[in-house]
Short mmCIF file of C-alpha atoms in Angstrom, two decimals:
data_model
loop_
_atom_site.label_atom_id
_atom_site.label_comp_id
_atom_site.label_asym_id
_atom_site.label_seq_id
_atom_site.Cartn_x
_atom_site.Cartn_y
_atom_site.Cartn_z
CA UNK A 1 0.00 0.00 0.00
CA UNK A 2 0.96 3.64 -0.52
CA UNK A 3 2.50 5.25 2.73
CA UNK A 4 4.11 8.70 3.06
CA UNK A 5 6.29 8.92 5.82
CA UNK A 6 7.95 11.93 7.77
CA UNK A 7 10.94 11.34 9.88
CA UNK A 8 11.07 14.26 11.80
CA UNK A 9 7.78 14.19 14.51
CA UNK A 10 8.91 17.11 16.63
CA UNK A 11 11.85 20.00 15.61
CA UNK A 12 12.53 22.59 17.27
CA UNK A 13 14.73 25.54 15.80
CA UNK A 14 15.83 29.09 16.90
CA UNK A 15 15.13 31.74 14.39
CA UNK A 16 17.66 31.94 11.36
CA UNK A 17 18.52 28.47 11.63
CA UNK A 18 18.44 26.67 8.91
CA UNK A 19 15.16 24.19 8.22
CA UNK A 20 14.93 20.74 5.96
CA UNK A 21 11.95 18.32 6.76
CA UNK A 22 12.36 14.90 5.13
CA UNK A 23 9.17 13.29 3.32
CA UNK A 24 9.61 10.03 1.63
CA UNK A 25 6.90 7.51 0.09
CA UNK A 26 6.28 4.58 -1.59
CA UNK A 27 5.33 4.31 -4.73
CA UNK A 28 7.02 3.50 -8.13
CA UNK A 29 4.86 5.73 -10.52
CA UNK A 30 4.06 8.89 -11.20
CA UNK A 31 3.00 11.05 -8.50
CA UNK A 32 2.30 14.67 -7.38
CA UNK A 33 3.81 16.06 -4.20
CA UNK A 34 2.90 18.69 -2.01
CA UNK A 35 3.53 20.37 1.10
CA UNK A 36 0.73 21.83 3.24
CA UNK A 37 1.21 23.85 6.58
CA UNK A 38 -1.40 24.59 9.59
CA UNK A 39 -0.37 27.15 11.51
CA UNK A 40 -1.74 27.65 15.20
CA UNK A 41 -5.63 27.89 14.73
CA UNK A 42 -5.44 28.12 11.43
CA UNK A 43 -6.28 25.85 8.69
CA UNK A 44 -4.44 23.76 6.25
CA UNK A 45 -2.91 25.77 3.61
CA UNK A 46 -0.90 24.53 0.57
CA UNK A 47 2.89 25.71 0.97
CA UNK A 48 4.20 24.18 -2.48
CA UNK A 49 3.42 21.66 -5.23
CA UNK A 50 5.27 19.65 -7.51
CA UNK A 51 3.50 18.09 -10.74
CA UNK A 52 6.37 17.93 -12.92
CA UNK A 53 9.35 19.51 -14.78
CA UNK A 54 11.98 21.30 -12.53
CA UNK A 55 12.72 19.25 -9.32
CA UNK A 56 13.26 22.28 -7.33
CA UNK A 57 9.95 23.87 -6.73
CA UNK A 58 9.24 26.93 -4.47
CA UNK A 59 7.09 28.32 -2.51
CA UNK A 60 5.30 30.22 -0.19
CA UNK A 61 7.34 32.73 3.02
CA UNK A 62 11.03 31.40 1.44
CA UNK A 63 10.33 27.39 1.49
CA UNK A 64 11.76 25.08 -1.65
CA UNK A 65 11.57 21.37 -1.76
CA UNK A 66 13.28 19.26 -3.69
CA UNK A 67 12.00 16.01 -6.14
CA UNK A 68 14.27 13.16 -6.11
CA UNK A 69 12.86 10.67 -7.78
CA UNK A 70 15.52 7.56 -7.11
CA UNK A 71 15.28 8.66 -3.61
CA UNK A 72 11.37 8.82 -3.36
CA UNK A 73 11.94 12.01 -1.53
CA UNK A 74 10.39 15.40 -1.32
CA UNK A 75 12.01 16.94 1.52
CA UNK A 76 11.48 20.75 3.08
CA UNK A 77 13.98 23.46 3.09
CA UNK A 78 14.29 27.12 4.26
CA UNK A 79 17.30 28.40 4.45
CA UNK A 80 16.49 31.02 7.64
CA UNK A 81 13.43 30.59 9.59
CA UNK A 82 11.64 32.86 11.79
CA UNK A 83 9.17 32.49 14.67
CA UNK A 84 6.60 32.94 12.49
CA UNK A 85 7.05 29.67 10.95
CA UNK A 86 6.26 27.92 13.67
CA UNK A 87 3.48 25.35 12.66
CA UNK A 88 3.15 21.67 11.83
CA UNK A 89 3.97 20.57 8.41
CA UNK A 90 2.51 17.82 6.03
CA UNK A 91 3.95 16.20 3.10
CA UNK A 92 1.20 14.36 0.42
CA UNK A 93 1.30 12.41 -2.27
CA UNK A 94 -0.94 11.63 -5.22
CA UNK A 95 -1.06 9.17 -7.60
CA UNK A 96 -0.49 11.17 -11.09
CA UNK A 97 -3.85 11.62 -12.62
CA UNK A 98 -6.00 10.97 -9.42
CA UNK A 99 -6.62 13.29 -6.63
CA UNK A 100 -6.61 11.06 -3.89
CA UNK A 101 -3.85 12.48 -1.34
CA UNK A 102 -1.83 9.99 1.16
CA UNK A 103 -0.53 12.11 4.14
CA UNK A 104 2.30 12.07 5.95
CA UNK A 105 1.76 12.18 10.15
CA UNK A 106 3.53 15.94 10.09
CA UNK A 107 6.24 17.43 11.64
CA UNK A 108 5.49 20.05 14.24
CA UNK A 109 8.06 22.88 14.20
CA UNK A 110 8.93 25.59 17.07
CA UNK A 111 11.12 27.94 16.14
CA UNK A 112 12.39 30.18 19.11
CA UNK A 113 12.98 33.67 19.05
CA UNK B 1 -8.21 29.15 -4.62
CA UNK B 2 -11.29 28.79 -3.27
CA UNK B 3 -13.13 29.93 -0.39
CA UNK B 4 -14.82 26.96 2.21
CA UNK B 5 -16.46 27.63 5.32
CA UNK B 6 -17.77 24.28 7.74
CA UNK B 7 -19.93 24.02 10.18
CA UNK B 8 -20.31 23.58 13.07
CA UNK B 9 -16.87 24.63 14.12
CA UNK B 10 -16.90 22.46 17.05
CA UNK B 11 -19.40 20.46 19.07
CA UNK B 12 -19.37 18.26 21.76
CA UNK B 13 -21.87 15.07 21.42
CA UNK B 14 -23.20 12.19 23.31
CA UNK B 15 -22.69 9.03 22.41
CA UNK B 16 -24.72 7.02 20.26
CA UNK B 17 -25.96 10.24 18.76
CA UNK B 18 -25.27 11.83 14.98
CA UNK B 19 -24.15 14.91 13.98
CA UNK B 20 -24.08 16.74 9.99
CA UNK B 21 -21.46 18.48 9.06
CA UNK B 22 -21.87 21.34 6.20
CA UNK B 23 -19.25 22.51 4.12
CA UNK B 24 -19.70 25.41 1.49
CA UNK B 25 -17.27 26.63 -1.01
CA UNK B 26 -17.24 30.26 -2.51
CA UNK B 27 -17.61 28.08 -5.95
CA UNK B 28 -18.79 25.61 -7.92
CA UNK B 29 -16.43 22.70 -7.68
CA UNK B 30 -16.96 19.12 -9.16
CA UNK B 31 -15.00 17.31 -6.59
CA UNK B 32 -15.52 17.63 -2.57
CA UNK B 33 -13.34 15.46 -0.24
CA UNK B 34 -14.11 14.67 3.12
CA UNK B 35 -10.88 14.01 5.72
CA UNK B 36 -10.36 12.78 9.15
CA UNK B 37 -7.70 13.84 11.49
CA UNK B 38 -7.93 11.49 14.42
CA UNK B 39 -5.69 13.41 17.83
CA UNK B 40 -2.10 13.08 16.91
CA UNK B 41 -2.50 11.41 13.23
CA UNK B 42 -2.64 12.26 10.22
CA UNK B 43 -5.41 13.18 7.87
CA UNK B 44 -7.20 10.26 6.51
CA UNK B 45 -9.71 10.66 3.31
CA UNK B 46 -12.93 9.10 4.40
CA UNK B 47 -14.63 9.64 1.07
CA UNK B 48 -15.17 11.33 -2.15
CA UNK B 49 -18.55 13.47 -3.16
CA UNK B 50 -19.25 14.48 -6.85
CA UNK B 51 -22.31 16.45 -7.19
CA UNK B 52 -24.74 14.13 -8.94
CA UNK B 53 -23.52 10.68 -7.80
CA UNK B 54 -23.00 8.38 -5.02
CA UNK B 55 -19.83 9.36 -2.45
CA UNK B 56 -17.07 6.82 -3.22
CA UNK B 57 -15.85 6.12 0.42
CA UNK B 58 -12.29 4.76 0.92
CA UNK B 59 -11.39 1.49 2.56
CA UNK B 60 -12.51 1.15 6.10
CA UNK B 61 -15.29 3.92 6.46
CA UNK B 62 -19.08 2.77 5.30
CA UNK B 63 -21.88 4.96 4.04
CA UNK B 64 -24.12 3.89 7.11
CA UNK B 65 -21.67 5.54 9.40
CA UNK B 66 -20.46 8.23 7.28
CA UNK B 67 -23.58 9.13 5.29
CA UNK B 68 -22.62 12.17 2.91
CA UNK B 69 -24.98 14.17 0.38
CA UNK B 70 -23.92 16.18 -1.98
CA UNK B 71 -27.12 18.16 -3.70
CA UNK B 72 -25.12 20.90 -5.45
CA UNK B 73 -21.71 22.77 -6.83
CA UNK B 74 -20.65 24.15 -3.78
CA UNK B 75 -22.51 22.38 -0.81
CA UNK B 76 -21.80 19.05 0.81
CA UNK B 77 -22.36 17.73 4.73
CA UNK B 78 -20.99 14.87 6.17
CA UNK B 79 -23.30 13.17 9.07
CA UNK B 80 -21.28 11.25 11.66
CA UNK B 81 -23.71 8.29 12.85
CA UNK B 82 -24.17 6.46 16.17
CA UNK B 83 -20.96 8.20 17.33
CA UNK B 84 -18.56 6.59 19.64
CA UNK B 85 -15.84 8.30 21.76
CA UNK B 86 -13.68 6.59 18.29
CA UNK B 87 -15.03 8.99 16.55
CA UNK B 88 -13.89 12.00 18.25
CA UNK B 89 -11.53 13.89 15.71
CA UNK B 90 -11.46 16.64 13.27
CA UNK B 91 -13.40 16.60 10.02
CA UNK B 92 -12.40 18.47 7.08
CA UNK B 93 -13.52 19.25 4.05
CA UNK B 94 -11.70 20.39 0.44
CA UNK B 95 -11.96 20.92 -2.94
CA UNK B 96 -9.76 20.83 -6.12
CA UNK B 97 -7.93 23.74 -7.38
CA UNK B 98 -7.16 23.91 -10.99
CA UNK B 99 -4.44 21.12 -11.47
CA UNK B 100 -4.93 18.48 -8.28
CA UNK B 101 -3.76 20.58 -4.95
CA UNK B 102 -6.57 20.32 -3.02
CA UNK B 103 -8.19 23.21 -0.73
CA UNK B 104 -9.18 22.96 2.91
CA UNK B 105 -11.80 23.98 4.99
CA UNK B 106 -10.64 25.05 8.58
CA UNK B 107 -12.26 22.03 10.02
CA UNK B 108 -15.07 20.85 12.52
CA UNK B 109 -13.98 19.22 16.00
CA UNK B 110 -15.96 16.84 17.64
CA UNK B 111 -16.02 15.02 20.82
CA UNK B 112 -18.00 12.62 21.87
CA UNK B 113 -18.24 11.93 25.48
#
């Protein structure tokens, strides 16, 4: 079965430290990948997408993720965060040309001023 | 992206008692999902509503529990049946954007005592 799986449960950062979430799944075809982030009492939003063409996709507030493929991976990077980006994080996965999403369990950051 | 609003926001329910959920996007969409986000997991897709058919509900969740209707473009409720302290979680609804990222309402959390 598919399965998305995030290593990192719990992170915790001070500001301007450097971020990178890891998100890896399982499956051998062609899939979409996102990101999504809830911020406290917020909803989910979508931070970045990936359908195709240029592994290096960016997003929203200063986050990229990369696409490797051989890897199955679609980790999170930002180079400096701030408080602000404290939230919990989700990777997902689709198969390509459905819209069913698998979900990762999310990584809750806190980044400390 | 689009606009949803759910209600209720939050409710607190007996046992062995059912509560609808409504969700209402800002357009019309074809496809409405319905999630659950059980405390400390991840978000789980309980089903799939397109306007004008049955919901196609994923593996584990049954129609008599999780009855959904779906009577127009940009109105759905879920109805959680017979409810068990189980079923204490958050439901969410979202929609489709214009490739397949999905859009998220800000959720309805239920306990059942």
């Amino acid at each position: 079965a598919q399965s998305v799986s995030q290593h990192n449960h719990h992170v915790i950062l001070s500001e301007a430290a450097s971020l990178e979430l890891g998100c890896n799944y399982s499956y051998g075809g062609t899939v979409n990948l996102f990101w999504y982030v809830q911020y406290p009492g917020q909803h989910l939003q979508l931070l970045l997408k990936y359908f195709s063409g240029d592994p290096l996709v960016k997003g929203i507030k200063g986050f990229e993720a990369e696409f490797i493929k051989s890897k199955f991976s679609f980790n999170l990077r930002k180079p400096s965060v701030q408080w602000s980006d404290t939230a919990e994080y989700f990777c997902a996965v689709n198969r390509g040309g459905t819209y069913k999403y698998i979900f990762g369990t999310g990584t809750r950051l806190k980044v400390l001023a | 992206s689009a606009v949803i609003s759910q209600k209720p926001s939050r409710d607190i329910c007996q046992r062995g008692t059912s509560l609808t959920i409504q969700c209402q996007v800002d357009s019309q969409v074809t496809m409405m999902f319905w999630y659950r986000q059980q405390p400390g997991q991840s978000l789980t897709l309980i089903a799939t509503a397109n306007q004008g058919s049955e919901a196609t509900y994923e593996s584990g969740f049954v129609i008599d529990k999780f009855p959904i209707s779906r009577p127009n473009l940009t109105f759905s409720t879920l109805t959680v049946s017979n409810m068990s302290p189980e079923d204490s979680s958050i439901y969410l609804c979202s929609v489709t954007g214009g490739g397949y990222e999905q859009y998220f309402g800000p959720g309805t959390r239920l306990t059942v005592t």
